[in-house]
Short mmCIF file of C-alpha atoms and ligand atoms in Angstrom, two decimals:
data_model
loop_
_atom_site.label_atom_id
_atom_site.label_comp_id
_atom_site.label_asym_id
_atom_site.label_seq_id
_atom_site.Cartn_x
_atom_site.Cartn_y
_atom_site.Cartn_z
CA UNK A 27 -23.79 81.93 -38.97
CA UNK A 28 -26.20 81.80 -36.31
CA UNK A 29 -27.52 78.91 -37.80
CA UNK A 30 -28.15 74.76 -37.00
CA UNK A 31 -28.43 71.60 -39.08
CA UNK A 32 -31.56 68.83 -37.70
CA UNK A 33 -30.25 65.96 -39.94
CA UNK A 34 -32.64 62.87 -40.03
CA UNK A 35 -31.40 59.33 -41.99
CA UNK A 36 -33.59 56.72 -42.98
CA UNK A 37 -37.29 56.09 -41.94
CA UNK A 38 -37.36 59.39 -39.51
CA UNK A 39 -40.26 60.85 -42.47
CA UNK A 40 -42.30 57.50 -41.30
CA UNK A 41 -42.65 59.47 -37.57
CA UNK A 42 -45.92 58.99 -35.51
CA UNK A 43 -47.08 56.67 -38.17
CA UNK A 44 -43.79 53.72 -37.17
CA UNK A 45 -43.40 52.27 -34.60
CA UNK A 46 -45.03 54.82 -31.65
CA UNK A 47 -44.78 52.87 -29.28
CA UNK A 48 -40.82 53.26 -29.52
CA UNK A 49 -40.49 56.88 -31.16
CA UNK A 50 -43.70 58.48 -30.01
CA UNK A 51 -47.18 59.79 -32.18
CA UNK A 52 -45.57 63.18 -32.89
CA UNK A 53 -44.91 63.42 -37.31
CA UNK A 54 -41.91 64.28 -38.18
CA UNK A 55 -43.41 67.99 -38.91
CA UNK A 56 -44.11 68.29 -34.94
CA UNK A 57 -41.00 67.07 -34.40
CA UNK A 58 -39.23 69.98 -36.57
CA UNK A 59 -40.97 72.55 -34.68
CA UNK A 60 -40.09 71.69 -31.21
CA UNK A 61 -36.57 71.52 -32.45
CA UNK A 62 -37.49 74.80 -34.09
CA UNK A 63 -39.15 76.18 -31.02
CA UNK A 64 -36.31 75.57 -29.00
CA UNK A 65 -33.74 76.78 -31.29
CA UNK A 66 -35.73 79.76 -31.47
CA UNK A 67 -35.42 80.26 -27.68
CA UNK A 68 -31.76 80.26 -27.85
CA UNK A 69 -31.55 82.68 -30.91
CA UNK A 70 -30.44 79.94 -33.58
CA UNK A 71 -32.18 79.45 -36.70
CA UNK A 72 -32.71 75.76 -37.60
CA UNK A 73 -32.58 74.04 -41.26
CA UNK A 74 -33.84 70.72 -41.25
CA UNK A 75 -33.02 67.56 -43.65
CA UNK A 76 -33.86 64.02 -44.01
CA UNK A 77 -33.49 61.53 -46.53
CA UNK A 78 -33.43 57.90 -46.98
CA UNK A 79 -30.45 57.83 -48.96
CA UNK A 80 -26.92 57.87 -46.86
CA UNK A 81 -25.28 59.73 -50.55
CA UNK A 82 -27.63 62.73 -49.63
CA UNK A 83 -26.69 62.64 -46.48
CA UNK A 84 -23.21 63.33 -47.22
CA UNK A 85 -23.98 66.12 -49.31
CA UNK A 86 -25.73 67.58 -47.01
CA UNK A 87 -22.89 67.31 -44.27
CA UNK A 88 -20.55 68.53 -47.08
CA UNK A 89 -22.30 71.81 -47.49
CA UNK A 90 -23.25 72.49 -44.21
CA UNK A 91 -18.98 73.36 -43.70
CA UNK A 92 -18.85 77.29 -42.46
CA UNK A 93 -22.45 77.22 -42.91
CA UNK A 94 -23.63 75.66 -39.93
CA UNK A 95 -22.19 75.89 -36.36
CA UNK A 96 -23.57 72.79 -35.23
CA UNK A 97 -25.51 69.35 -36.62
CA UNK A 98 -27.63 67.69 -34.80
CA UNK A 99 -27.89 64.01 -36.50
CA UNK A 100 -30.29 61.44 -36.05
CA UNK A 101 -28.73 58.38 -38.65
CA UNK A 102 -31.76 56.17 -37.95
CA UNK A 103 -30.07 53.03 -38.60
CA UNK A 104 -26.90 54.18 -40.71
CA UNK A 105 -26.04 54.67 -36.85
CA UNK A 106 -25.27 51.88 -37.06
CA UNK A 107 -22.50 51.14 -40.09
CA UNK A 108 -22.64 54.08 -42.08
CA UNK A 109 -19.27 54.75 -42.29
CA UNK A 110 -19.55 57.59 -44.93
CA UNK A 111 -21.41 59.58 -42.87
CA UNK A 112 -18.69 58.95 -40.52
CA UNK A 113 -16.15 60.50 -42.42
CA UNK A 114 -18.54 63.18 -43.95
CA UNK A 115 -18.91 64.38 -40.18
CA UNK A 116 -14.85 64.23 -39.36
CA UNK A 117 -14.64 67.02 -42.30
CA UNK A 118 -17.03 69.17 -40.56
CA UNK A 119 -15.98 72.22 -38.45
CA UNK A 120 -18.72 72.54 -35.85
CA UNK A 121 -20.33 70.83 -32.86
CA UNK A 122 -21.88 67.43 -33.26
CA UNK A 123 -24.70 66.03 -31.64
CA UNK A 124 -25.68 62.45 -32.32
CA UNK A 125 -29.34 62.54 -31.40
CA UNK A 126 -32.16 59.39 -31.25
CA UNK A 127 -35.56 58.85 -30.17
CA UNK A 128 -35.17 56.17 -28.23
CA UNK A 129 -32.25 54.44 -26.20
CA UNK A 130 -30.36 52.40 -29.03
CA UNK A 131 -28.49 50.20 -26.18
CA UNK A 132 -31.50 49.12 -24.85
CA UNK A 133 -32.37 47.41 -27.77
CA UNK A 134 -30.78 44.89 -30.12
CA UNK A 135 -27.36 43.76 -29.82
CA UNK A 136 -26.62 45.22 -33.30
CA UNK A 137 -28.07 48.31 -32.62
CA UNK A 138 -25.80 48.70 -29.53
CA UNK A 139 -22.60 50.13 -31.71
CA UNK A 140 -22.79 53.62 -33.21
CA UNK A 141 -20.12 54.69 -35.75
CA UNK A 142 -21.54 58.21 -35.45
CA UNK A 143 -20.36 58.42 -31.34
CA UNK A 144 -16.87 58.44 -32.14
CA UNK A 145 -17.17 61.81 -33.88
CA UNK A 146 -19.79 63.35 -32.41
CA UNK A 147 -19.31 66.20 -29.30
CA UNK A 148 -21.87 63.98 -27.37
CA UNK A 149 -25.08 61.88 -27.82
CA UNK A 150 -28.39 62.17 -26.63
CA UNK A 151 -30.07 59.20 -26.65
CA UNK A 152 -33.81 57.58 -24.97
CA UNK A 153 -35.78 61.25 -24.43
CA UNK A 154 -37.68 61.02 -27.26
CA UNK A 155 -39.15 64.40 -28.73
CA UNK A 156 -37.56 66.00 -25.46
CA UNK A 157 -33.85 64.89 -26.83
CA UNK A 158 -33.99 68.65 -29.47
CA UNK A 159 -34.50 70.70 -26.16
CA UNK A 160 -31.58 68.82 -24.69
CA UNK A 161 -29.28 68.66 -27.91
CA UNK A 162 -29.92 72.28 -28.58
CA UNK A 163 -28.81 72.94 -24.74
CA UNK A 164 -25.68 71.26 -24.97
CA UNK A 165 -25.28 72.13 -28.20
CA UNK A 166 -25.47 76.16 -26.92
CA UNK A 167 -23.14 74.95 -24.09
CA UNK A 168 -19.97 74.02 -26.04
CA UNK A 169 -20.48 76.79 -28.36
CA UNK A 170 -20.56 79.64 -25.49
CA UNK A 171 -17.11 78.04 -23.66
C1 DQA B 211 -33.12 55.63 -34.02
C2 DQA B 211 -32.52 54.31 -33.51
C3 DQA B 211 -32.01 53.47 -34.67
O1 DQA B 211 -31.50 52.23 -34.18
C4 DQA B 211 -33.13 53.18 -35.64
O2 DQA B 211 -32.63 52.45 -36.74
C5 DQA B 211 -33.86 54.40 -36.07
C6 DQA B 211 -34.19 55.39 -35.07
C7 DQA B 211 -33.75 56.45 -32.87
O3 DQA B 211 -33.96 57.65 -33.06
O4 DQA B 211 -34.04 55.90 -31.82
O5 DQA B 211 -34.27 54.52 -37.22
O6 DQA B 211 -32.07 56.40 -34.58
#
């Protein structure tokens, strides 16, 4: 189960075409392979998901239990109140990054709570494309103590 979960919510397929000035030019293809590139330094295979629907999320979560040792989720904006992707991730058995593009408490007031922190291992948040090399790192790092 050498394996980890890039989860993307809402609006992360619109990459490089929404918004670059805040998330960057990369697609969302690019950004799959640098978070396959560095998984691939560290000996992990990486799945990747993203949907615009928070029920698919959840499923996704769901079966990713003693198949995945580790998610690493960017919500988009169900960050923000998605509460069932709360819960989904309390029922999971592995490390938990919460990952985002850009640095969510820098911006809007309502953007400033995330109901995703309280259950994740840590959060990575502001680094843009660089935030897979770091999630992936500290991802490795709880899993080898
Ligand atoms: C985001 C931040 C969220 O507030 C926003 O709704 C997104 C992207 C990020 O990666 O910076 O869709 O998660």
């Amino acid at each position: 189960m050498n394996s980890i979960l890039l989860l993307m919510g809402p609006n992360l397929n619109m990459l490089g075409e929404r918004e670059p000035e805040i998330y960057g030019s990369e697609t969302i293809q690019e950004h799959v392979n640098e978070a396959k590139r560095v998984a691939d330094e560290f000996g992990y295979e990486l799945a990747h998901f993203q949907s615009n629907n928070e029920g698919d999320l959840v499923d996704r979560i769901q079966k990713a239990r003693s198949k995945h040792m580790g998610i690493i989720i960017n919500p988009g904006a169900l960050t923000h109140y998605g509460w069932s992707i709360h819960d989904a991730l309390v029922a999971f058995n592995g490390v938990i990054i919460e990952m985002h593009l850009s640095n969510p408490n820098q911006r809007e007031p309502w953007r400033h709570t995330s109901v995703v922190a309280p259950v994740a291992d840590g959060s990575i948040v502001g680094f843009g494309i660089h935030g897979y090399e770091l999630s992936i790192r500290a991802l490795h790092q709880i899993i080898e103590k």
